[in-house]
XYZ file of C-alpha atoms in Angstrom:
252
model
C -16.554 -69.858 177.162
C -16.217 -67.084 174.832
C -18.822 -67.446 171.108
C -18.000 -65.213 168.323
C -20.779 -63.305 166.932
C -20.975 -66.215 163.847
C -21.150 -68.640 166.000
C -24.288 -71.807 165.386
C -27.612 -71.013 166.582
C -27.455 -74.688 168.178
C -24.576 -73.692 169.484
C -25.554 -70.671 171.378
C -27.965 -71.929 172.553
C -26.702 -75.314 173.947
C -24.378 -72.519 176.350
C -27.524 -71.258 177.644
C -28.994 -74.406 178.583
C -25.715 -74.531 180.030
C -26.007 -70.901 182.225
C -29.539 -72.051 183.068
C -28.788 -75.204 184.723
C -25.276 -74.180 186.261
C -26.720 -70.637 187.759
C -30.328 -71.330 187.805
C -31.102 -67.569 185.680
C -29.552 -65.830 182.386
C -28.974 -62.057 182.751
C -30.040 -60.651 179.231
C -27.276 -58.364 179.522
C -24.693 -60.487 180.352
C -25.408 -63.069 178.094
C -25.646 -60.805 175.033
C -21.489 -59.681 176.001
C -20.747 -63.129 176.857
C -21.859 -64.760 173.595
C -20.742 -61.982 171.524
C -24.721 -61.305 170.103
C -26.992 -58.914 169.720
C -29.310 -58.633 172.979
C -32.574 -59.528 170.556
C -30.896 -62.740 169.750
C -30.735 -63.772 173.084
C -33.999 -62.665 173.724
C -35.134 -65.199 170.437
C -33.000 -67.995 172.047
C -34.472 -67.530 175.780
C -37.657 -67.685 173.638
C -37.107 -70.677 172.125
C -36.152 -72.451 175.401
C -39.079 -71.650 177.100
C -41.152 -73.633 174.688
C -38.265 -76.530 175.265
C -39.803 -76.549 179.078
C -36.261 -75.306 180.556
C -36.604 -71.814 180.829
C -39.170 -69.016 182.179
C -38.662 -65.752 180.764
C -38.168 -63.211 183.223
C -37.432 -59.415 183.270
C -34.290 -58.760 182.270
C -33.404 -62.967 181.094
C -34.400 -65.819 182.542
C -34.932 -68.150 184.983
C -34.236 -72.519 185.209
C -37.125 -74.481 185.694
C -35.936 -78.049 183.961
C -36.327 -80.945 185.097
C -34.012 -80.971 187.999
C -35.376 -82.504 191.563
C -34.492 -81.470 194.981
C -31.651 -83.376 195.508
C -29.899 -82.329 192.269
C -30.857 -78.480 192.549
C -28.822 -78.688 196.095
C -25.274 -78.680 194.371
C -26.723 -75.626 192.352
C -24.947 -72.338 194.526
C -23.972 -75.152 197.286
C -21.394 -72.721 198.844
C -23.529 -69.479 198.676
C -26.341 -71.837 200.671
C -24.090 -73.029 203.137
C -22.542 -69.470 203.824
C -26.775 -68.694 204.139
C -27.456 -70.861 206.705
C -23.806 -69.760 209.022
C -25.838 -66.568 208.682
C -29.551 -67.510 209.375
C -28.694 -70.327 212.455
C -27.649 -67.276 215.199
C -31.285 -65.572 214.108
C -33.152 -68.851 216.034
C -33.102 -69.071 219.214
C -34.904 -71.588 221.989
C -38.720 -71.415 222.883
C -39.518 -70.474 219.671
C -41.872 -71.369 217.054
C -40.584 -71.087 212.951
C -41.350 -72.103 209.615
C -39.116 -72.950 207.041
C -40.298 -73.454 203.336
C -39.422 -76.604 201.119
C -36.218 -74.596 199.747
C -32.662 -76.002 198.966
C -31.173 -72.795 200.669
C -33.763 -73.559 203.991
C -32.648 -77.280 203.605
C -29.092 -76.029 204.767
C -30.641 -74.014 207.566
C -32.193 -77.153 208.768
C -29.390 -79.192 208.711
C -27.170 -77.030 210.338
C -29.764 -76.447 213.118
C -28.532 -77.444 216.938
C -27.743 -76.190 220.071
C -31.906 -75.056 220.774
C -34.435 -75.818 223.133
C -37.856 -76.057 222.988
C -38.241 -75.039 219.167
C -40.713 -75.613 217.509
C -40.719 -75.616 213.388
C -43.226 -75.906 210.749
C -42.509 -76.879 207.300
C -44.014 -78.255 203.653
C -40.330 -80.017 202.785
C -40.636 -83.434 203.178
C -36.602 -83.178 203.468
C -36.283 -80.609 205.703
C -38.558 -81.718 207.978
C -36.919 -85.880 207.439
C -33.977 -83.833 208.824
C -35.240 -82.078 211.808
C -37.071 -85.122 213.166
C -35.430 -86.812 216.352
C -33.646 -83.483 216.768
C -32.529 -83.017 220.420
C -34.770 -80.114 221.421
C -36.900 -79.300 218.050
C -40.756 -80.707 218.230
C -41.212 -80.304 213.575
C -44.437 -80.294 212.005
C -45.056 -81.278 208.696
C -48.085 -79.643 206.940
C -50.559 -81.445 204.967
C -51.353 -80.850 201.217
C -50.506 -82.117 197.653
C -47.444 -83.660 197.104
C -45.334 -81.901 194.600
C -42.660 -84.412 193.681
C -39.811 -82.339 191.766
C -39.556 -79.721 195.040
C -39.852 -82.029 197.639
C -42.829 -80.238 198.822
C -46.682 -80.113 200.034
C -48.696 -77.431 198.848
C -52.564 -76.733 197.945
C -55.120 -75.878 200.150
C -54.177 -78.370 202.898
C -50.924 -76.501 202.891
C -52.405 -73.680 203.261
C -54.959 -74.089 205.904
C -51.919 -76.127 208.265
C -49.702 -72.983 208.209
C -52.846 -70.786 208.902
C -53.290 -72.589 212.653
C -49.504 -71.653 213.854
C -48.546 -68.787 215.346
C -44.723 -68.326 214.828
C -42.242 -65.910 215.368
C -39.910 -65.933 212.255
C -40.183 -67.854 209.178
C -37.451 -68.164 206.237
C -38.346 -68.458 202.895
C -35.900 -68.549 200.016
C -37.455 -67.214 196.384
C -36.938 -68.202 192.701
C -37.098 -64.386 192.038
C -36.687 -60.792 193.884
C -37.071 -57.600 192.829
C -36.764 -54.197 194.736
C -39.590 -53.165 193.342
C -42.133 -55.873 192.728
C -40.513 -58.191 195.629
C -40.189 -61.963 195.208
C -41.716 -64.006 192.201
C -41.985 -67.810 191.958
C -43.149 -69.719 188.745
C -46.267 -71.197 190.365
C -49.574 -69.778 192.595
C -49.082 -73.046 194.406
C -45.721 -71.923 195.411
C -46.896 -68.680 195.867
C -49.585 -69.607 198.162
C -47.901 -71.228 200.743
C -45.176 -69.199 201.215
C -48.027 -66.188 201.355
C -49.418 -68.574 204.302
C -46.336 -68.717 206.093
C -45.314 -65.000 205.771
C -49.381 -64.324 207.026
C -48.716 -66.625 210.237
C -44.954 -65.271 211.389
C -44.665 -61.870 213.248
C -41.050 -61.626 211.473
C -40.329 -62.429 207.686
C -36.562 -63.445 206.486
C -35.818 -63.973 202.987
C -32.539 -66.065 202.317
C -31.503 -66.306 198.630
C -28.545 -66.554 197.231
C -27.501 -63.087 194.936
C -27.956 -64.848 191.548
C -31.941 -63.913 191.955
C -31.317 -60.380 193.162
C -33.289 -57.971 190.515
C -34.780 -60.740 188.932
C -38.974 -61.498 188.401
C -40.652 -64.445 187.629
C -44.371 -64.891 186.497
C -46.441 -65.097 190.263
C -46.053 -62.388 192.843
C -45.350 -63.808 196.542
C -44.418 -61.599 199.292
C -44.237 -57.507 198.213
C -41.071 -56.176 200.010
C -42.794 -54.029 202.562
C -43.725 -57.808 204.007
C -40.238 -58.601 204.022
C -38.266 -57.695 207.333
C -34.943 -59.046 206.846
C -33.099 -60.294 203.036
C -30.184 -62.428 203.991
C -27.834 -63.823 200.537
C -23.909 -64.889 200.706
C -22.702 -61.962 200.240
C -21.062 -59.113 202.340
C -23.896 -56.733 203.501
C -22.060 -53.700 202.004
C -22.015 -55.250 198.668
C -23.404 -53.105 196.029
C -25.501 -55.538 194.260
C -27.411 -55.230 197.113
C -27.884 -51.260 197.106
C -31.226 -51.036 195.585
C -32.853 -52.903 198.246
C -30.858 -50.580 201.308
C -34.278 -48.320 201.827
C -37.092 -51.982 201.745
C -35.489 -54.032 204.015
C -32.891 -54.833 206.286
C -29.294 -56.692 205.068
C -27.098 -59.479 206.464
């Protein structure tokens, strides 16, 4: 979909509300080719969605956070997960102890789990852990906390202090935002806070995200990249979209 540079303000922005719930972010950049504008219009648009409640500026655009629960946000990049979790399931092995955040893309690793022994997983997603209960050979653990309805999640304090009694080897967090520089971003310090908690209690940090939040921030700093060991997306490790993070972490 291709706007001329005349093209109705209702119009224009109607196509980003599109973007935004299709690919969960709006590059500034490409947006401004796309619809044919000047990048400050865009900028006035993303503007005027964030007061609507659908958008979060971030640098560079903007990032989706509308209405959408769990369930729905799991068709969002559905391939790019899947092809995620192919490449996070040979990183856990048996007699181990992980914990996987409330995540869509850590959903997929969940369900795709088998073939273990003797694993043990903690998690605040109510559906990832309904998934990994009465798995042959996984003992999960669901954390306390508040329940926050639209992610499927528990987080607070409760959270918090659950995560803070394990002692795991790996955990794998997915991220609303990451930047080479600043590291991952989420739009909330409850968010924030528990995947901080997880990251504190695992000896080995793996970030899976799919490459449509690559050089992107949102509004809370998580994890800084030097606490990120491993950044796994769906795309071919020699990529080039993934260049600027070569020298902060390793690739799959």
């Amino acid at each position: 979909m291709t706007l001329s540079g005349s093209a109705a303000t209702e119009e224009r922005r109607e196509m980003l509300r599109v973007i935004l719930r299709e690919e969960g972010t709006v590059d500034l950049a490409a947006a401004s080719e796309k619809l044919e504008v000047h990048p400050m219009t865009v900028r006035r648009d993303l503007d005027f969605l964030e007061q609507e409640g659908i958008a979060r500026r971030v640098r560079g655009g903007a990032v989706y956070v509308g209405t959408e629960d769990f369930h729905q946000r799991q068709g969002r990049h559905f391939a790019a997960k899947r092809r995620i979790a192919e490449k996070l399931v040979p990183l856990i092995k048996s007699n181990q102890a992980i914990g996987l955040d409330a995540s869509t893309t850590v959903f997929q690793l969940a369900s795709a789990l088998k073939d273990v022994e003797q694993l043990s997983v903690i998690t605040n997603g109510l559906a990832t852990f309904t998934a990994l209960q009465h798995r042959p050979g996984i003992r999960a653990y669901l954390t306390g906390g508040e329940s926050e309805e639209q992610n499927a999640s528990l987080v607070g304090p409760l959270a918090v202090a659950s995560l803070s009694s394990f002692l795991l080897n790996t955990c794998f967090l997915s991220t609303t935002c990451i930047d080479p520089v600043i590291g991952t971003s989420e739009p909330t310090m409850a968010q924030v806070e528990v995947k901080k908690a997880m990251a504190d209690a695992s000896q080995f940090v793996v970030i899976a995200t799919d490459s449509s939040k690559l050089g992107t921030r949102s509004v809370a700093r998580a994890l800084p990249m030097t606490r990120i060991d491993l950044l796994v997306t769906e795309l071919d490790p020699k990529d080039p979209k993934l260049d600027p993070f070569r020298d902060v972490a390793d690739i799959l």
